[in-house]
Coordinates of C-alpha atoms in Angstrom, one line a residue:
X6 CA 55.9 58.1 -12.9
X7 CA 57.2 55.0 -12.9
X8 CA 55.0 53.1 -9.8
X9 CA 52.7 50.5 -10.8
X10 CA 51.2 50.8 -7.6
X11 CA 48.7 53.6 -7.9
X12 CA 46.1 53.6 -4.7
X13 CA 43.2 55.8 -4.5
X14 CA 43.8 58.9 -3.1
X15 CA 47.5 58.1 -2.3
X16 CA 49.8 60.6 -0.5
X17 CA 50.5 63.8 -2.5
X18 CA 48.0 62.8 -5.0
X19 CA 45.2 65.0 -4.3
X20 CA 47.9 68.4 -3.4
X21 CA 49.9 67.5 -6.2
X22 CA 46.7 67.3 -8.5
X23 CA 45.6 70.6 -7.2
X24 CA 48.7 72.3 -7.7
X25 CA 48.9 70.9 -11.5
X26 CA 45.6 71.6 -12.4
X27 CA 46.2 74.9 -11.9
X28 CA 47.2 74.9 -15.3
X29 CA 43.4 74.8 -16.6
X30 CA 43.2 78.6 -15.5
X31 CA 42.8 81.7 -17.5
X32 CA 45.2 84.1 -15.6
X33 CA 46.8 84.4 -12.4
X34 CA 45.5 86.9 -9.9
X35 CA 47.2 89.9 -7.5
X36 CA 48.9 89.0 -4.3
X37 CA 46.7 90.0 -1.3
X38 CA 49.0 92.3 1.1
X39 CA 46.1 93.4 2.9
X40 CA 46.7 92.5 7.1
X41 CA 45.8 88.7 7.7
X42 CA 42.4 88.6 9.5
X43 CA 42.1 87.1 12.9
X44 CA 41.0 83.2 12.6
X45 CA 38.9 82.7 16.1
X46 CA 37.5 79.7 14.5
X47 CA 37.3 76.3 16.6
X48 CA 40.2 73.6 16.3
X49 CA 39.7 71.1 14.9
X50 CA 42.6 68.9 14.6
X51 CA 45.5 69.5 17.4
X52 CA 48.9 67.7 16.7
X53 CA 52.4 67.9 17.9
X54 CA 53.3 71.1 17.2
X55 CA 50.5 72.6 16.0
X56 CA 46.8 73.1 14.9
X57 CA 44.0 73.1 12.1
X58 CA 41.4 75.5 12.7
X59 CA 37.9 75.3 11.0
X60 CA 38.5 77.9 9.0
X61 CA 41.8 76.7 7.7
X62 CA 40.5 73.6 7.1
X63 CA 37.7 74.8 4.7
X64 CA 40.2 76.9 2.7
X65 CA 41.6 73.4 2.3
X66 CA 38.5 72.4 1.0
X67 CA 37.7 75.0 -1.6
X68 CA 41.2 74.9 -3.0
X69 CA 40.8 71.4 -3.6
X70 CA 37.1 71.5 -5.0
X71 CA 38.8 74.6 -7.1
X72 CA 41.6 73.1 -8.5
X73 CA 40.8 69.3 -8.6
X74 CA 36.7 69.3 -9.6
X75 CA 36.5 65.2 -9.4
X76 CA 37.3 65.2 -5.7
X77 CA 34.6 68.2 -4.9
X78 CA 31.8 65.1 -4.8
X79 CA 34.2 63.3 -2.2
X80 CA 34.2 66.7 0.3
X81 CA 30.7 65.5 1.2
X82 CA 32.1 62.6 2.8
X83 CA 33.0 62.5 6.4
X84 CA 35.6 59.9 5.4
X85 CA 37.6 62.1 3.0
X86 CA 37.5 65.0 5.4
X87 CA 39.5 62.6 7.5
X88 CA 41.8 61.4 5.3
X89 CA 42.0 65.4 3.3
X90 CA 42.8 66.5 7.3
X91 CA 45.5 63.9 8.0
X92 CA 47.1 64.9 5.1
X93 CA 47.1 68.2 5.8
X94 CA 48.4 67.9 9.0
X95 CA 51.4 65.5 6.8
X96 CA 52.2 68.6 5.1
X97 CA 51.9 71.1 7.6
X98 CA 54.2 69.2 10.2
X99 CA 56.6 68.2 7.1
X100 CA 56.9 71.7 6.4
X101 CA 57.9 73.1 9.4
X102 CA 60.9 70.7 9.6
X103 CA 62.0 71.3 6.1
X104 CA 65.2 73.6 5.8
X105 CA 65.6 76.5 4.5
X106 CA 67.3 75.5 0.8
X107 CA 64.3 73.4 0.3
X108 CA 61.7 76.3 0.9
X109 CA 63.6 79.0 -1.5
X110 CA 63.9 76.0 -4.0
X111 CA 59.9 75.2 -3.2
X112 CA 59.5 79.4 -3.7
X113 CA 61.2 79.6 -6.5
X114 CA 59.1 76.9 -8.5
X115 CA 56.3 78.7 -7.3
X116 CA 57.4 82.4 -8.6
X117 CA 57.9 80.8 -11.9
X118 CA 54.9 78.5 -12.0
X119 CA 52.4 82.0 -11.5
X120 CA 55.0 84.2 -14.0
X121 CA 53.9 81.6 -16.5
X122 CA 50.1 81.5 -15.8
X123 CA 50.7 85.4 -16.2
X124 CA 52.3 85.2 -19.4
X125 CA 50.0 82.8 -21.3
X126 CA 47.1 82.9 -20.0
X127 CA 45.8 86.3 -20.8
X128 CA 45.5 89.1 -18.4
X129 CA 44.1 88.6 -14.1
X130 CA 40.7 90.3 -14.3
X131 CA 39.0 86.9 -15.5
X132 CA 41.2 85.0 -13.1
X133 CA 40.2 86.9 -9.8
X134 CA 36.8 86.9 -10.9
X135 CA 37.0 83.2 -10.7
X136 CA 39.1 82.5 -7.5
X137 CA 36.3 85.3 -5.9
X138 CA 33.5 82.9 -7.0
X139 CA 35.3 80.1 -4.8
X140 CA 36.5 82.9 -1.9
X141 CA 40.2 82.2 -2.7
X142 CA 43.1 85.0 -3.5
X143 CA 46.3 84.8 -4.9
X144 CA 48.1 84.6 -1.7
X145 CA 46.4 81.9 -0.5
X146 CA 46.8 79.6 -3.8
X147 CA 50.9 80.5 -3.0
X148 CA 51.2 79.4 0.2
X149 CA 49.2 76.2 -0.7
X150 CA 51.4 76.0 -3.5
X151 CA 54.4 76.6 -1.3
X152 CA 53.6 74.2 1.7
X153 CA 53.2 71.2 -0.9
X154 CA 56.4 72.1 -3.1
X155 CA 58.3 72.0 -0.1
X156 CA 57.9 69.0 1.4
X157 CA 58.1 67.4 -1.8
X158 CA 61.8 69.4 -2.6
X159 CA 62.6 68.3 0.8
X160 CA 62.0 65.0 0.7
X161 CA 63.7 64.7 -2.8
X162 CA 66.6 65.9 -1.6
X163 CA 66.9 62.9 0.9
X164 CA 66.8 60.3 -1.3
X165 CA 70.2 59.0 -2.5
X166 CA 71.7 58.4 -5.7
X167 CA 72.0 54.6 -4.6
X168 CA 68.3 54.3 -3.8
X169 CA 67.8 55.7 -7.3
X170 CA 70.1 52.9 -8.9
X171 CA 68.5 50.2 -6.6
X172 CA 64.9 51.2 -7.4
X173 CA 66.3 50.9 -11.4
X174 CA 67.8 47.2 -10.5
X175 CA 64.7 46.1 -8.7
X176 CA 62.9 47.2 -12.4
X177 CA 64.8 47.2 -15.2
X178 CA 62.6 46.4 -17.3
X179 CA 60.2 49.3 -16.5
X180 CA 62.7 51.5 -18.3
X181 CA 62.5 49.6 -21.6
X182 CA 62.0 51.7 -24.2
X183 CA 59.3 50.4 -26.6
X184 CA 57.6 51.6 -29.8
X185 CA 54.3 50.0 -30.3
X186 CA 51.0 49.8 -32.2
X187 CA 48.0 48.5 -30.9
X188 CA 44.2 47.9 -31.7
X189 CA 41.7 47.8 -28.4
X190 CA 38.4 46.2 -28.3
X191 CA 36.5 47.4 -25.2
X192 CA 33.9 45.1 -23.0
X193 CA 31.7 48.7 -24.3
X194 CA 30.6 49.4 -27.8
X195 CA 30.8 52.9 -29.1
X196 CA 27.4 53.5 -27.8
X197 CA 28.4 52.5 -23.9
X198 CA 26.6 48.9 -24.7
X199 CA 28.1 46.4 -23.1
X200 CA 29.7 43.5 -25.2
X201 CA 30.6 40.0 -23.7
X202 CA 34.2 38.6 -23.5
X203 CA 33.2 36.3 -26.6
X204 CA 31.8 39.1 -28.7
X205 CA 34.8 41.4 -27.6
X206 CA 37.5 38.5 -28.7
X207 CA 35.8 37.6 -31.7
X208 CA 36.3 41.4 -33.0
X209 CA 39.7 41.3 -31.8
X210 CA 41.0 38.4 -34.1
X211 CA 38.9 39.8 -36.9
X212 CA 41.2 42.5 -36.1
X213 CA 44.1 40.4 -36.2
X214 CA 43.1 38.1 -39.3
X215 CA 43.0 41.7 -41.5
X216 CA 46.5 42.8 -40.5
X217 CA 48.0 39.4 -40.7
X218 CA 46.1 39.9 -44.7
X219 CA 48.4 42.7 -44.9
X220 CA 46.0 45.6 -44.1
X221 CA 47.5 48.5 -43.2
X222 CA 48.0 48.4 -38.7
X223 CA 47.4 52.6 -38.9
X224 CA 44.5 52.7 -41.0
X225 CA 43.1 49.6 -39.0
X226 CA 43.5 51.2 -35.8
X227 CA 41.8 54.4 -36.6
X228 CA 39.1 52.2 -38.0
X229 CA 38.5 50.0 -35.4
X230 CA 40.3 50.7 -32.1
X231 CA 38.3 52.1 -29.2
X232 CA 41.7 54.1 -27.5
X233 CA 41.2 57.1 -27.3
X234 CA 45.0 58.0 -26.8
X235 CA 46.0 56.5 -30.0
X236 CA 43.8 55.9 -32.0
X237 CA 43.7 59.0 -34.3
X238 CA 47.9 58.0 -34.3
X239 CA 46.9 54.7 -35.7
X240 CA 47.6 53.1 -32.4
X241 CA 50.5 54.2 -32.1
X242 CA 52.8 54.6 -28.8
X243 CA 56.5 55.9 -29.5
X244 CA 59.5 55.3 -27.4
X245 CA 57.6 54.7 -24.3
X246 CA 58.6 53.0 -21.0
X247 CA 57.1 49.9 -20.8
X248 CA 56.3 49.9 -16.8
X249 CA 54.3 53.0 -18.1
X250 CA 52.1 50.5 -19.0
X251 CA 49.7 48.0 -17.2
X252 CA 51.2 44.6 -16.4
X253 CA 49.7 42.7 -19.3
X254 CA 50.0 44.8 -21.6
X255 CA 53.5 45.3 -20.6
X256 CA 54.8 41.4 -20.6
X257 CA 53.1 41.2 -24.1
X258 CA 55.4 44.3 -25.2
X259 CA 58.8 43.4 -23.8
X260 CA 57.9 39.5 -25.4
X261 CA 56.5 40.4 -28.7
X262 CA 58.9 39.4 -31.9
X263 CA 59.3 42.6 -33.9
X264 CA 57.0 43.4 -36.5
X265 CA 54.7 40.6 -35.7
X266 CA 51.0 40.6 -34.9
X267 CA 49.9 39.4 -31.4
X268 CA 47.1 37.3 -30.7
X269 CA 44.5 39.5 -28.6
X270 CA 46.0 40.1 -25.2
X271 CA 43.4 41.0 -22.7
X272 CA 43.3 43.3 -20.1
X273 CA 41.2 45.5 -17.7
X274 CA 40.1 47.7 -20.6
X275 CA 39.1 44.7 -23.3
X276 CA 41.7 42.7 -26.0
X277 CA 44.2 44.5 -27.5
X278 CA 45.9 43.1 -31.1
X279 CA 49.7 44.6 -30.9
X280 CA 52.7 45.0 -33.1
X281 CA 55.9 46.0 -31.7
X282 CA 58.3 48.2 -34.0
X283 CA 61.2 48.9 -31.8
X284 CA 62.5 47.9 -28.6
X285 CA 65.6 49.6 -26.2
X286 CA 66.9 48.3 -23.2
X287 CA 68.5 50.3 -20.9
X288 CA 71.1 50.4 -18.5
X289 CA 71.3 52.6 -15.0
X290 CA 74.2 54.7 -17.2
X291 CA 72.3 55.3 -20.0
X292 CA 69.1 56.3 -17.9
X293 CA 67.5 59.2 -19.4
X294 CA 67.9 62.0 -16.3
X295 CA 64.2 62.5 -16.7
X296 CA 64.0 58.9 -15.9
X297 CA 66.0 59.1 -12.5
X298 CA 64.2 62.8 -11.6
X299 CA 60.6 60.6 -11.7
X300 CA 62.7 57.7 -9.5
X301 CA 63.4 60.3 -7.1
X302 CA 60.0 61.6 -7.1
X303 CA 58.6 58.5 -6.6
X304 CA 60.4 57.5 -4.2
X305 CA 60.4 60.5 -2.0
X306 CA 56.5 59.9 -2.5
X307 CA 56.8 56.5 -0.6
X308 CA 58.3 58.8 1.5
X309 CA 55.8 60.7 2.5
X310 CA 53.6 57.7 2.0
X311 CA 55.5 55.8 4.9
X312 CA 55.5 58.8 7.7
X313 CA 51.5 58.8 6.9
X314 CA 51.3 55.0 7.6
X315 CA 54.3 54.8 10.8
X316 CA 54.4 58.2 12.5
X317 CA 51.5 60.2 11.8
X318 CA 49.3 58.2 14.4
X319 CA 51.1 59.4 17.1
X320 CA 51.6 63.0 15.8
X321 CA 47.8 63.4 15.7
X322 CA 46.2 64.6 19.2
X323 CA 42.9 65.3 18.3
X324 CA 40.6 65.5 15.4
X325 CA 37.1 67.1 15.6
X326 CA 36.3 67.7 12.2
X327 CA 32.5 69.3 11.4
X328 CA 30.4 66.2 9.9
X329 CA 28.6 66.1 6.6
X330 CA 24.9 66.2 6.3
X331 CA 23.5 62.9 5.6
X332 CA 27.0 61.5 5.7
X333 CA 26.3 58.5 8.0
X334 CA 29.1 57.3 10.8
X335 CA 31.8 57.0 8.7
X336 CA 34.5 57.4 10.8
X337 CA 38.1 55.5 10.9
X338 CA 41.7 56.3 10.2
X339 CA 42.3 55.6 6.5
X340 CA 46.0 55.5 6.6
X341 CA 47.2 56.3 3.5
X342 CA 44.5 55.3 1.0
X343 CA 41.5 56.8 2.1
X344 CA 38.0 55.0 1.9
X345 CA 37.6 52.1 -0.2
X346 CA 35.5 51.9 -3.6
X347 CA 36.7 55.3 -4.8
X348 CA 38.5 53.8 -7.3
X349 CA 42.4 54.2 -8.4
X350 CA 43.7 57.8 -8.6
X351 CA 46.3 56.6 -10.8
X352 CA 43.8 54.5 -13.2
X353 CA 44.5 56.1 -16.9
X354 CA 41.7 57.2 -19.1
X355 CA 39.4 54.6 -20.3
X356 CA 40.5 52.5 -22.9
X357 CA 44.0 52.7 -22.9
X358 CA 46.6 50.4 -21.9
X359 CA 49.1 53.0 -20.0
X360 CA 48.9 52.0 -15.7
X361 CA 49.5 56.0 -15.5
X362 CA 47.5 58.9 -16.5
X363 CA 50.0 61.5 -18.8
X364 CA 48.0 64.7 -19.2
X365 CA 50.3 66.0 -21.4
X366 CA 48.8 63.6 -23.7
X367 CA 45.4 62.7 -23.3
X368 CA 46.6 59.2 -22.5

């Protein structure tokens, strides 16, 4: 995606997470047509339109500690129970005034999404033994599945082709295309002992003395560079967008001569020594489609984003959500970004220089 502006917990995050994760699974289980049981458990949110029972709301919960096991810690906390409840109520509202091309578009995704768990992952009986350790079926992964896909089809289909091109305009340069190799020192050794900015620079332009020598960058990298996304590659990223990428890291790769060594550039994860091997700009018509489909999906993200932060307020009529043990008061509307000092969603794994997380590549 192509934001730089990745806050914890952020809209769609968390049900989007869920719903990708699914991928981790062994198998898919059977659809549950068995009647629906009567839910005569208490309210506990009541909004314009509609309601959240307690039991409803702790389906939420399990699907999410299911699919997503980093945010299963944050369920303890009263303050993500209210910010996991507003969003659900942002779906479940969002959903009902979705029409009906979005839905069979949103159904469709899901059909093939579980025919594709079915087909490579092996057989159900593992699978329903582990959605019956978490007291989850089939049916109720689909409708989760469904709810979130729809809103998100919906919303897609309202942005414009010109908010597309003026999203491009506002960052061209996030498209770049840019083929790079690169060396990071952490501010950690290899044994999680921390180093000091001096120590950490003083490797770096060892670094950068050997390959200005003539050493080989690949056989350097795998020697010495602590990223784990590229390291085994000899630090190498191909033909990636460069507002893939946090801002310094970025500037240094659009800036770079070709084929010349960098002094250490630092950034959040330590100094990095870079080489850039090729570099494409690129224009709104020669935009990759894949390119414009993550525009529209960010922007219909913000879109989302926006009715959390403007209109959900006033949608919301009550909330009287069952509190944690031990939690503390810890009450508050979070908007969209939930409590503070969780950290950034978005953050990529440690050590490497991309501002979002591909895991499709282990970056």
């Amino acid at each position: 995606m192509p934001s730089r502006n990745n806050k914890a917990w952020r809209t769609i995050v968390v049900s989007m997470t869920a719903v990708l994760t699914l991928s981790i699974f062994t198998a898919c289980g059977k659809e549950n047509n068995t009647e629906p049981e009567v839910d005569n458990s208490k309210v506990v949110v009541k909004y314009t339109g509609g309601e959240i029972t307690e039991k409803e709301f702790e389906l939420e919960q399990r699907i999410i500690a299911l699919m997503s096991p980093a945010y299963a810690q944050f369920l303890e906390m009263d303050e993500f129970k209210e910010y996991l409840a507003r969003q659900s109520v942002t779906y479940e509202y969002l959903f009902a005034k979705a029409d009906d091309a979005a839905k069979e578009a949103a159904q469709k995704q899901v059909d093939d999404q579980i025919a594709q768990y079915k087909t490579g992952m092996g057989g159900e009986s593992q699978f329903q033994s582990y959605l019956e350790q978490s007291n989850l079926t089939e049916e109720d992964l689909r409708n989760y599945m469904h709810r979130i896909m729809t809103v998100s089809e919906y919303e897609k289909n309202q942005v414009s082709d010109d908010e597309i091109k003026e999203y491009f305009e506002d960052n061209p340069t996030d498209f770049t295309r840019v083929t790079v190799r690169h060396v990071l020192i952490q501010f950690t050794d290899a044994e999680g002992n921390e180093r000091t900015p001096q120590d950490a620079l003083k490797l770096a332009n060892e670094v950068k003395s050997k390959l200005e020598a003539g050493e080989d960058f690949a056989a350097i990298a795998k020697e010495y560079s602590e990223d784990p996304g590229s390291k085994e590659t000899g630090g190498l990223y191909e033909n990636r967008r460069a507002g893939d990428w946090v801002p310094e890291f970025k500037e240094k790769a659009l800036s770079l001569e070709l084929n010349t060594i960098s002094d250490p550039v630092e950034t959040s994860y330590g100094y990095h020594v870079m080489k850039v091997e090729a570099r494409q700009e690129i224009t709104y018509d020669t935009m990759p489609d894949e390119d414009k489909e993550d525009i529209r999906n960010e922007l219909a993200a913000g879109k989302i984003d926006e009715f959390m932060q403007n209109e959900l307020n006033d949608i919301i009529e009550s909330m009287d959500l069952p509190k944690s043990e031990n939690s503390g008061e810890q009450g508050g509307n979070q908007g969209t970004e939930g409590p503070e000092g969780q950290g950034d969603q978005g953050q990529p794994a440690e050590g490497t220089p991309e501002d979002t997380t591909d895991s499709n590549n282990g970056e």
